[in-house]
Short mmCIF file of C-alpha atoms in Angstrom, two decimals:
data_model
loop_
_atom_site.label_atom_id
_atom_site.label_comp_id
_atom_site.label_asym_id
_atom_site.label_seq_id
_atom_site.Cartn_x
_atom_site.Cartn_y
_atom_site.Cartn_z
CA MET A 15 -0.11 0.20 0.19
CA SER A 16 1.52 2.91 -1.02
CA THR A 17 0.47 6.19 1.26
CA SER A 18 2.28 9.51 1.36
CA SER A 19 3.40 10.88 4.71
CA THR A 20 4.15 14.56 3.31
CA SER A 21 3.06 17.12 5.74
CA ILE A 22 0.67 19.65 4.30
CA ARG A 23 2.24 22.80 3.26
CA PRO A 24 1.04 25.59 1.10
CA SER A 25 1.38 25.35 -3.03
CA GLN A 26 4.97 26.02 -4.35
CA SER A 27 3.62 26.15 -7.75
CA ARG A 28 0.39 26.90 -9.48
CA TYR A 29 -1.46 23.75 -10.17
CA GLU A 30 -2.00 23.22 -14.37
CA TRP A 31 -4.87 21.27 -14.51
CA ILE A 32 -5.29 21.27 -17.68
CA GLY A 33 -3.24 20.88 -20.81
CA GLY A 34 -2.73 19.46 -24.22
CA GLY A 35 -2.48 16.00 -22.79
CA ASP A 36 -5.66 16.08 -21.36
CA VAL A 37 -7.37 16.01 -24.93
CA ASN A 38 -6.13 12.91 -25.71
CA ALA A 39 -6.40 11.03 -22.20
CA PHE A 40 -10.22 12.29 -22.49
CA PHE A 41 -10.90 10.70 -25.81
CA GLY A 42 -9.04 7.23 -24.72
CA LEU A 43 -11.25 7.25 -20.99
CA MET A 44 -14.27 8.35 -22.47
CA ILE A 45 -14.60 5.62 -25.06
CA ASP A 46 -13.67 3.21 -22.84
CA ASN A 47 -16.95 4.39 -20.72
CA ILE A 48 -18.74 4.69 -23.83
CA SER A 49 -17.82 0.94 -25.08
CA GLY A 50 -18.76 -0.56 -21.87
CA MET A 51 -22.03 1.03 -21.75
CA ILE A 52 -22.85 0.07 -25.17
CA LEU A 53 -21.60 -3.63 -24.41
CA MET A 54 -24.04 -3.33 -21.36
CA THR A 55 -26.92 -2.33 -23.46
CA SER A 56 -26.15 -5.05 -26.07
CA LEU A 57 -25.71 -7.84 -23.88
CA LEU A 58 -29.14 -6.87 -21.73
CA VAL A 59 -31.05 -6.47 -25.12
CA GLY A 60 -29.41 -9.76 -26.29
CA PHE A 61 -31.50 -11.58 -23.38
CA GLY A 62 -34.30 -9.87 -24.62
CA MET A 63 -34.41 -7.07 -22.17
CA PRO A 64 -36.59 -4.09 -23.72
CA ARG A 65 -34.59 -1.96 -25.38
CA ASP A 66 -35.91 1.41 -23.93
CA TYR A 67 -36.18 -0.08 -20.45
CA VAL A 68 -32.22 -0.38 -20.45
CA LEU A 69 -31.47 3.02 -21.94
CA GLY A 70 -34.26 5.06 -20.03
CA ARG A 71 -33.76 3.35 -16.34
CA MET A 72 -30.58 1.39 -16.00
CA ILE A 73 -28.09 3.38 -18.30
CA PRO A 74 -28.20 7.12 -16.49
CA GLY A 75 -27.59 5.74 -13.30
CA THR A 76 -24.72 3.45 -14.24
CA ALA A 77 -23.56 7.14 -16.15
CA VAL A 78 -23.92 8.82 -13.00
CA GLY A 79 -21.43 6.45 -11.16
CA VAL A 80 -19.18 7.26 -13.28
CA LEU A 81 -19.76 11.10 -13.27
CA ALA A 82 -19.54 10.86 -9.32
CA GLY A 83 -16.38 8.75 -9.58
CA ASP A 84 -14.45 10.62 -12.06
CA LEU A 85 -15.40 14.31 -9.99
CA ILE A 86 -14.09 12.82 -7.13
CA PHE A 87 -11.10 11.73 -8.39
CA THR A 88 -10.65 15.20 -10.06
CA ALA A 89 -11.36 16.91 -6.50
CA LEU A 90 -8.20 14.40 -5.54
CA ALA A 91 -5.85 15.58 -8.17
CA PHE A 92 -6.18 19.06 -6.79
CA ARG A 93 -5.86 18.10 -3.22
CA LEU A 94 -2.63 16.10 -4.19
CA ALA A 95 -1.09 19.05 -6.16
CA ARG A 96 -2.07 21.50 -3.30
CA ARG A 97 -0.76 19.24 -0.51
CA THR A 98 3.00 18.54 -2.53
CA GLY A 99 2.74 21.83 -4.08
CA ARG A 100 3.54 19.83 -7.76
CA SER A 101 2.18 21.27 -10.86
CA ASP A 102 1.79 17.87 -12.93
CA VAL A 103 -0.19 16.01 -10.54
CA THR A 104 -2.30 13.25 -12.97
CA ALA A 105 -5.69 12.31 -11.62
CA MET A 106 -6.44 8.74 -11.20
CA PRO A 107 -8.87 7.47 -13.97
CA LEU A 108 -12.20 5.97 -13.24
CA GLY A 109 -14.52 4.06 -15.51
CA LEU A 110 -17.00 1.01 -15.66
CA ASP A 111 -15.55 -1.98 -14.63
CA THR A 112 -15.35 -4.36 -17.69
CA PRO A 113 -15.46 -7.96 -16.05
CA SER A 114 -18.33 -6.73 -13.79
CA THR A 115 -20.28 -5.65 -16.90
CA PHE A 116 -20.05 -9.24 -18.20
CA GLY A 117 -20.19 -10.92 -14.69
CA SER A 118 -23.22 -8.79 -13.76
CA VAL A 119 -25.15 -8.93 -16.98
CA ILE A 120 -24.94 -12.98 -17.89
CA LEU A 121 -24.57 -14.03 -14.81
CA ILE A 122 -27.01 -11.86 -12.50
CA ILE A 123 -29.50 -9.78 -14.27
CA GLY A 124 -29.97 -11.48 -17.67
CA PRO A 125 -30.68 -14.95 -15.85
CA SER A 126 -33.07 -13.27 -13.25
CA PHE A 127 -35.22 -10.97 -16.24
CA GLN A 128 -35.45 -14.60 -18.04
CA ALA A 129 -36.44 -16.65 -14.73
CA ALA A 130 -39.25 -13.68 -14.47
CA LEU A 131 -40.38 -14.18 -17.49
CA GLY A 132 -40.94 -17.90 -17.24
CA ARG A 133 -42.99 -17.24 -14.12
CA GLY A 134 -45.28 -15.45 -16.34
CA LEU A 135 -44.17 -11.92 -15.69
CA ALA A 136 -44.89 -9.47 -18.84
CA ALA A 137 -41.59 -8.52 -20.15
CA ASP A 138 -41.69 -4.71 -18.51
CA ALA A 139 -42.02 -6.15 -15.37
CA ALA A 140 -39.34 -9.00 -15.44
CA ALA A 141 -37.04 -6.07 -16.37
CA ARG A 142 -38.13 -4.14 -13.34
CA HIS A 143 -37.46 -7.22 -11.16
CA ALA A 144 -33.85 -7.47 -13.20
CA TRP A 145 -33.24 -3.96 -12.67
CA PHE A 146 -34.34 -3.89 -8.80
CA LEU A 147 -31.70 -6.91 -8.41
CA GLY A 148 -28.95 -5.25 -10.45
CA LEU A 149 -28.94 -2.21 -8.29
CA THR A 150 -29.54 -4.39 -4.98
CA MET A 151 -26.23 -6.05 -6.15
CA LEU A 152 -24.83 -2.58 -6.90
CA LEU A 153 -25.45 -1.07 -3.36
CA ALA A 154 -24.20 -4.66 -1.98
CA SER A 155 -20.62 -3.87 -3.93
CA GLY A 156 -20.69 -0.07 -2.89
CA ILE A 157 -21.04 -0.71 0.92
CA PHE A 158 -18.44 -3.85 0.31
CA LYS A 159 -15.93 -1.25 -1.04
CA LEU A 160 -16.42 1.34 1.84
CA ALA A 161 -15.83 -1.54 4.19
CA CYS A 162 -12.81 -2.39 2.85
CA ALA A 163 -11.03 1.34 2.19
CA PRO A 164 -9.62 1.36 5.78
CA ILE A 165 -8.35 -2.58 5.61
CA CYS A 166 -7.05 -2.60 2.11
CA GLY A 167 -3.58 -3.50 2.83
CA TRP A 168 -5.06 -5.96 4.52
CA VAL A 169 -7.29 -7.56 2.04
CA ARG A 170 -4.38 -7.42 -0.35
CA ASN A 171 -2.56 -9.61 1.75
CA LEU A 172 -5.41 -11.58 2.71
CA VAL A 173 -6.54 -12.71 -0.74
CA PRO A 174 -4.51 -15.37 -2.58
CA ARG A 175 -3.08 -13.39 -5.74
CA ALA A 176 -3.57 -16.25 -7.99
CA GLY A 177 -7.20 -17.11 -6.95
CA LEU A 178 -8.60 -13.83 -7.42
CA LEU A 179 -6.27 -12.68 -10.47
CA GLY A 180 -7.15 -16.59 -12.08
CA SER A 181 -10.79 -15.45 -12.02
CA LEU A 182 -9.91 -12.37 -13.29
CA THR A 183 -8.39 -13.89 -16.18
CA ALA A 184 -10.98 -16.38 -16.71
CA ILE A 185 -13.42 -13.27 -17.55
CA ALA A 186 -10.74 -11.50 -19.27
CA LEU A 187 -9.42 -14.05 -21.91
CA ALA A 188 -12.40 -16.90 -22.63
CA ILE A 189 -15.50 -13.73 -22.09
CA ILE A 190 -13.95 -10.25 -22.60
CA SER A 191 -11.83 -11.07 -25.45
CA PHE A 192 -13.99 -13.46 -27.23
CA LEU A 193 -17.73 -12.69 -27.26
CA PRO A 194 -16.78 -9.26 -28.44
CA LEU A 195 -14.84 -10.97 -30.98
CA LEU A 196 -17.91 -12.58 -33.00
CA ASP A 197 -19.50 -8.65 -33.30
CA ILE A 198 -16.29 -7.61 -34.47
CA ALA A 199 -16.16 -10.83 -37.30
CA ALA A 200 -19.54 -10.39 -38.16
CA PHE A 201 -18.75 -7.34 -40.00
CA PRO A 202 -15.22 -8.25 -40.50
CA VAL A 203 -14.02 -5.37 -43.01
CA ALA A 204 -14.61 -2.27 -40.42
CA GLY A 205 -14.32 -4.45 -37.47
CA TYR A 206 -10.86 -5.47 -38.40
CA VAL A 207 -9.79 -2.23 -39.16
CA SER A 208 -10.52 -0.95 -35.79
CA LEU A 209 -8.83 -3.83 -34.38
CA ALA A 210 -5.91 -3.23 -36.07
CA ILE A 211 -5.75 0.25 -35.13
CA ILE A 212 -6.37 -0.48 -31.33
CA LEU A 213 -3.57 -3.04 -31.12
CA ALA A 214 -1.27 -1.03 -33.17
CA THR A 215 -1.56 1.87 -31.05
CA LEU A 216 -2.61 0.85 -27.50
CA THR A 217 -0.28 -2.45 -27.54
CA ALA A 218 2.51 -2.05 -29.83
CA ARG A 219 2.68 1.96 -29.03
CA TRP A 220 2.42 3.34 -32.79
CA ARG A 221 1.57 6.93 -33.01
CA LEU A 222 -1.19 7.72 -35.48
CA PRO A 223 -0.70 11.36 -37.50
CA ARG A 224 -1.31 14.39 -35.95
CA ASN A 225 -0.90 12.31 -32.25
CA VAL A 226 -4.66 11.07 -32.82
CA PRO A 227 -5.50 9.02 -29.69
CA GLY A 228 -5.60 5.53 -30.83
CA ALA A 229 -9.35 4.72 -29.86
CA LEU A 230 -10.48 7.46 -31.12
CA GLY A 231 -8.72 6.83 -34.39
CA ALA A 232 -9.99 3.25 -34.71
CA VAL A 233 -13.78 4.26 -33.79
CA ILE A 234 -13.48 7.12 -36.47
CA LEU A 235 -11.89 5.15 -39.38
CA GLY A 236 -13.98 1.97 -38.52
CA CYS A 237 -17.36 3.95 -39.01
CA LEU A 238 -16.00 5.36 -42.12
CA VAL A 239 -15.39 2.19 -43.41
CA TYR A 240 -18.79 0.32 -42.07
CA TYR A 241 -20.89 3.26 -43.53
CA GLY A 242 -18.40 3.40 -46.67
CA MET A 243 -19.35 -0.14 -47.50
CA ASN A 244 -22.92 0.51 -46.62
CA LEU A 245 -23.07 3.23 -49.42
CA ALA A 246 -21.69 0.93 -51.78
CA GLY A 247 -24.36 -1.58 -51.06
CA LEU A 248 -22.36 -4.26 -48.53
CA GLY A 249 -23.52 -3.36 -45.36
CA PRO A 250 -26.20 -3.69 -42.94
CA GLY A 251 -26.96 0.30 -43.21
CA LEU A 252 -27.81 2.88 -40.70
CA GLY A 253 -28.71 2.00 -37.16
CA ALA A 254 -27.38 -1.62 -37.20
CA GLU A 255 -27.85 -1.43 -33.26
CA GLY A 256 -31.72 -1.33 -33.46
CA ALA A 257 -34.71 1.50 -33.63
CA GLN A 258 -33.90 5.24 -34.18
CA PRO A 259 -34.14 7.19 -31.17
CA SER A 260 -37.51 8.97 -30.74
CA SER A 261 -36.08 12.32 -29.73
CA LEU A 262 -33.03 14.02 -30.10
CA LEU A 263 -32.61 14.11 -26.63
CA ARG A 264 -34.40 13.29 -23.30
CA LEU A 265 -33.97 13.76 -19.39
CA ALA A 266 -33.89 10.77 -17.11
CA LEU A 267 -32.40 10.35 -13.86
CA PRO A 268 -34.48 7.53 -11.80
CA ALA A 269 -35.16 7.84 -8.31
CA PRO A 270 -36.06 4.14 -7.62
CA LEU A 271 -35.27 3.83 -3.97
CA SER A 272 -39.18 4.00 -2.87
CA ALA A 273 -40.18 1.24 -5.05
CA TRP A 274 -37.14 -0.85 -4.61
CA TRP A 275 -37.66 -1.18 -1.01
CA GLN A 276 -41.14 -2.47 -1.51
CA TRP A 277 -39.67 -5.22 -4.03
CA PHE A 278 -36.53 -5.81 -1.69
CA GLY A 279 -39.10 -6.58 0.70
CA GLN A 280 -40.56 -9.21 -1.07
CA SER A 281 -37.53 -10.55 -2.94
CA TRP A 282 -34.48 -10.40 -0.56
CA PRO A 283 -33.77 -13.93 -0.42
CA GLU A 284 -33.27 -13.84 -4.20
CA ALA A 285 -31.11 -11.38 -3.85
CA LEU A 286 -28.97 -12.87 -1.16
CA SER A 287 -28.58 -15.85 -3.62
CA TYR A 288 -26.86 -13.46 -5.95
CA LEU A 289 -24.33 -12.09 -3.66
CA PRO A 290 -21.50 -15.06 -4.30
CA VAL A 291 -21.17 -13.97 -7.89
CA ALA A 292 -21.22 -9.74 -6.82
CA ILE A 293 -18.84 -10.15 -3.87
CA PRO A 294 -16.25 -11.52 -5.60
CA LEU A 295 -16.42 -8.92 -8.42
CA ALA A 296 -16.18 -6.00 -5.89
CA LEU A 297 -13.40 -7.61 -4.15
CA ALA A 298 -11.28 -7.85 -7.23
CA THR A 299 -12.17 -4.00 -7.60
CA VAL A 300 -10.56 -3.29 -4.56
CA VAL A 301 -7.64 -4.94 -5.35
CA GLY A 302 -7.39 -3.79 -8.41
CA GLY A 303 -7.61 -0.58 -7.02
CA ILE A 304 -4.94 -0.85 -4.73
CA ASP A 305 -2.54 -2.18 -7.61
CA CYS A 306 -3.72 1.33 -9.49
CA THR A 307 -2.74 3.40 -6.60
CA GLU A 308 0.85 1.56 -6.41
CA SER A 309 1.19 2.09 -10.26
CA ALA A 310 0.36 5.65 -9.49
CA ALA A 311 2.73 6.03 -6.83
CA ALA A 312 5.84 4.66 -8.87
CA ALA A 313 4.68 7.14 -11.89
CA GLY A 314 5.12 9.93 -9.23
CA ASP A 315 1.42 10.28 -7.98
CA ASP A 316 1.37 9.18 -4.12
CA TYR A 317 -2.43 8.98 -3.66
CA SER A 318 -3.92 7.47 -0.54
CA THR A 319 -4.87 4.04 -1.20
CA GLY A 320 -7.79 4.06 1.27
CA GLN A 321 -9.42 7.08 -0.22
CA ILE A 322 -9.14 5.66 -4.01
CA ILE A 323 -10.87 2.57 -2.53
CA ALA A 324 -13.42 4.55 -0.60
CA ALA A 325 -13.97 6.97 -3.45
CA GLU A 326 -14.90 4.11 -6.02
CA GLY A 327 -17.08 2.87 -3.03
CA VAL A 328 -18.90 6.16 -3.14
CA ALA A 329 -19.03 5.78 -6.86
CA THR A 330 -20.58 2.70 -6.93
CA LEU A 331 -23.10 3.66 -4.43
CA VAL A 332 -24.19 6.90 -5.87
CA GLY A 333 -24.64 4.86 -9.13
CA GLY A 334 -26.49 2.36 -7.54
CA LEU A 335 -29.06 4.88 -5.58
CA PHE A 336 -30.08 6.46 -9.03
CA GLY A 337 -30.56 3.13 -10.51
CA GLY A 338 -27.21 1.96 -12.12
CA VAL A 339 -26.59 -1.96 -12.82
CA ILE A 340 -22.42 -1.80 -13.07
CA GLN A 341 -19.76 -0.97 -10.70
CA SER A 342 -17.19 1.48 -11.42
CA THR A 343 -13.33 1.07 -10.69
CA PRO A 344 -10.10 2.62 -11.21
CA TYR A 345 -8.81 2.06 -14.44
CA ILE A 346 -4.98 1.01 -15.03
CA GLY A 347 -4.09 3.56 -17.57
CA HIS A 348 -2.55 6.21 -14.98
CA PRO A 349 0.97 5.76 -15.99
CA ALA A 350 0.04 6.11 -19.72
CA TYR A 351 -2.17 9.05 -19.29
CA LYS A 352 0.79 11.15 -17.27
CA ALA A 353 2.81 10.35 -20.20
CA MET A 354 0.49 12.09 -22.43
CA GLY A 355 0.66 15.10 -20.30
CA ALA A 356 -2.53 14.71 -18.36
CA ARG A 357 -3.60 16.40 -15.65
CA ALA A 358 -6.79 16.45 -14.16
CA GLY A 359 -8.94 17.92 -16.75
CA TYR A 360 -9.62 14.63 -18.58
CA THR A 361 -11.26 13.16 -15.78
CA LEU A 362 -13.38 15.98 -15.76
CA ALA A 363 -14.34 16.02 -18.81
CA THR A 364 -15.09 12.52 -19.21
CA ALA A 365 -17.46 12.84 -15.84
CA LEU A 366 -19.53 15.47 -17.38
CA PHE A 367 -19.47 14.02 -21.07
CA VAL A 368 -20.45 10.35 -19.99
CA GLY A 369 -22.95 11.37 -17.09
CA ALA A 370 -24.96 13.46 -19.54
CA ALA A 371 -25.07 11.06 -22.41
CA GLY A 372 -27.04 9.09 -19.55
CA ILE A 373 -29.08 11.86 -18.26
CA CYS A 374 -30.05 13.79 -21.68
CA GLY A 375 -30.02 10.67 -23.39
CA TYR A 376 -27.49 11.37 -26.19
CA PHE A 377 -26.04 8.17 -25.49
CA ASP A 378 -29.49 6.65 -27.24
CA TRP A 379 -27.84 8.05 -30.74
CA ILE A 380 -24.23 6.91 -30.00
CA PHE A 381 -25.58 3.50 -29.56
CA PHE A 382 -27.78 3.77 -32.95
CA LEU A 383 -25.11 5.19 -34.68
CA ILE A 384 -21.90 3.88 -33.55
CA PRO A 385 -21.72 -0.09 -34.58
CA LYS A 386 -20.45 -2.42 -32.11
CA ALA A 387 -18.16 -3.95 -34.36
CA VAL A 388 -15.99 -0.29 -34.29
CA THR A 389 -16.14 -0.20 -30.53
CA PHE A 390 -15.78 -3.42 -29.37
CA PRO A 391 -12.01 -4.02 -30.36
CA ILE A 392 -11.13 -1.57 -26.91
CA LEU A 393 -12.72 -4.33 -25.24
CA ILE A 394 -10.84 -7.10 -26.78
CA PHE A 395 -7.57 -4.77 -25.62
CA ILE A 396 -9.09 -4.73 -22.06
CA GLY A 397 -9.15 -8.28 -21.97
CA LEU A 398 -5.84 -9.00 -23.35
CA GLU A 399 -4.21 -6.22 -20.83
CA ILE A 400 -6.21 -7.71 -17.64
CA THR A 401 -4.98 -11.27 -18.51
CA ALA A 402 -1.27 -10.25 -19.36
CA GLN A 403 -1.06 -8.14 -15.71
CA SER A 404 -2.67 -11.36 -14.18
CA PHE A 405 0.04 -12.99 -15.10
CA HIS A 406 2.63 -10.10 -14.75
CA ALA A 407 1.63 -9.95 -11.13
CA THR A 408 1.60 -13.65 -10.32
CA SER A 409 4.95 -15.77 -9.35
CA VAL A 410 5.66 -17.95 -12.21
CA ARG A 411 4.83 -20.97 -9.98
CA HIS A 412 1.58 -19.98 -9.65
CA TYR A 413 0.86 -19.86 -13.32
CA ALA A 414 -0.67 -23.31 -13.58
CA ALA A 415 -3.09 -21.97 -10.78
CA VAL A 416 -3.89 -19.32 -12.94
CA ALA A 417 -4.65 -21.24 -16.08
CA LEU A 418 -6.58 -23.71 -14.55
CA ALA A 419 -8.73 -20.96 -13.37
CA CYS A 420 -9.95 -20.11 -16.82
CA VAL A 421 -11.28 -23.69 -17.41
CA PRO A 422 -14.75 -22.92 -15.81
CA ALA A 423 -15.10 -19.86 -18.08
CA LEU A 424 -14.46 -22.24 -21.14
CA ALA A 425 -17.44 -24.83 -19.84
CA TYR A 426 -19.49 -21.16 -20.04
CA LEU A 427 -18.56 -20.57 -23.62
CA ALA A 428 -20.18 -24.10 -24.59
CA LEU A 429 -23.21 -23.33 -22.43
CA ILE A 430 -23.85 -20.36 -24.30
CA THR A 431 -23.42 -22.18 -27.66
CA LEU A 432 -25.44 -25.10 -26.45
CA ASN A 433 -28.27 -22.50 -25.49
CA GLN A 434 -28.41 -20.91 -28.57
CA VAL A 435 -28.41 -24.27 -30.81
CA LEU A 436 -30.60 -26.52 -29.37
CA PRO A 437 -33.89 -24.14 -29.60
CA GLU A 438 -33.14 -24.51 -33.49
CA VAL A 439 -32.51 -27.82 -33.56
CA GLY A 440 -36.34 -28.37 -32.27
CA LYS A 441 -35.74 -31.17 -29.96
CA PRO A 442 -36.46 -31.05 -26.33
CA PHE A 443 -33.65 -31.84 -23.91
CA ALA A 444 -35.74 -35.01 -22.68
CA ASP A 445 -35.66 -36.26 -26.39
CA LEU A 446 -31.83 -36.03 -26.40
CA ARG A 447 -29.52 -39.27 -26.20
CA PRO A 448 -28.76 -40.10 -22.49
CA GLN A 449 -25.06 -39.60 -23.60
CA THR A 450 -25.54 -36.09 -24.67
CA GLN A 451 -27.78 -35.30 -21.82
CA HIS A 452 -25.11 -36.69 -19.57
CA TRP A 453 -22.65 -34.11 -21.34
CA ILE A 454 -24.72 -30.97 -21.34
CA ALA A 455 -25.74 -31.63 -17.75
CA THR A 456 -21.73 -31.87 -17.12
CA VAL A 457 -21.12 -29.19 -18.76
CA THR A 458 -24.02 -26.48 -16.88
CA MET A 459 -22.55 -28.06 -13.62
CA LEU A 460 -18.97 -27.09 -14.33
CA SER A 461 -19.81 -23.36 -15.69
CA GLY A 462 -22.54 -22.36 -13.10
CA GLY A 463 -21.34 -19.93 -11.02
CA PHE A 464 -18.06 -20.07 -12.69
CA ILE A 465 -16.81 -16.75 -11.32
CA VAL A 466 -16.78 -18.30 -7.67
CA THR A 467 -15.30 -21.91 -9.04
CA SER A 468 -12.50 -19.99 -10.96
CA LEU A 469 -11.87 -17.97 -7.47
CA LEU A 470 -11.65 -21.41 -5.64
CA TRP A 471 -9.56 -23.26 -8.04
CA GLY A 472 -6.79 -20.52 -8.66
#
């Protein structure tokens, strides 16, 4: 844990909180968050949840969590600059946690929505049930993070590194790096152009002309290729992600706590049953936040680890209070943003842009106009980066444990394929051969709660 013991003293130089480097850093952090929101919406709609329900109720609160977190991190940067007298302090980046986006949607919100439909609820009523369950898990995660803030060093030492990072690697490699690849491959020309730019700029560190941020360049060029092919009659056309939004802008900031409390009084046993999935995801962001704080200290910005963890806990809680369903977390890119010359302007701009996108509704247009194939390559990079960091932070003798932890996630991928293929075959499970039934039951058992299984196996 890195905590500064520097005494508080008057500033020796004026804090230059915004500069040219903040422009590039803003586009990088903003596109990361927008990609996460597109991913969340796509996954939920893929489960059959009404698109307007997701955009009007779940997205605003989720965006508010990012707004709150990046504003707090901006304030912490000013505080550190004032305390140390330095003018080059870089704010910690914060955004939606990608592993939690997959974990929360495919293991909590999506299954609860489909189970509610199976009980005879209408689509909107089932979506409301799943929404309340998701925000319950978010509130629980925020409380857990706040409880960990004073003892984050002890938490880091207590949790076996290979176990925690193994479960993260399982999500990163088998889920984050694979499932978005299907959407990229569905429109390969635009998708692979965007992916090539992402990998060349963010992994190989190539520079684009005029120092254009890699993520921004990938989205712009990918969209040009995508819509250029459409003009040539080779693409699906405008709005491949669904119907055009009904209005230019809409104001939406749900305040669901009163209705949620009534729901919780009836459904708390079901909510408790999902905590073994939600808490490991929250724990992973706590340990990840500690690592991010240490990397920032190594780059020259010595933030208080407890304050960083508490800030992400507050951001997660605020998101849940306004109906969000995905937790926020510090991102690993602080040293890279500092090398760009970024200060605190980029987190302030990201907070305002992402928050307004959810509240004012222009995220609806982003989701409609920007195809997944050109934004999802950033998720491939995130998955690969998490995987690489997991092995880098684990001792060599524990590599096998990290690899073993990925196996349950592979079973989940197989189950996804089965669930998509079997209904098309038209055969009920009871009519399948006994050997096939046994194999499907085994895969289902191995994939069930794979995050917890990966944690234990690692």
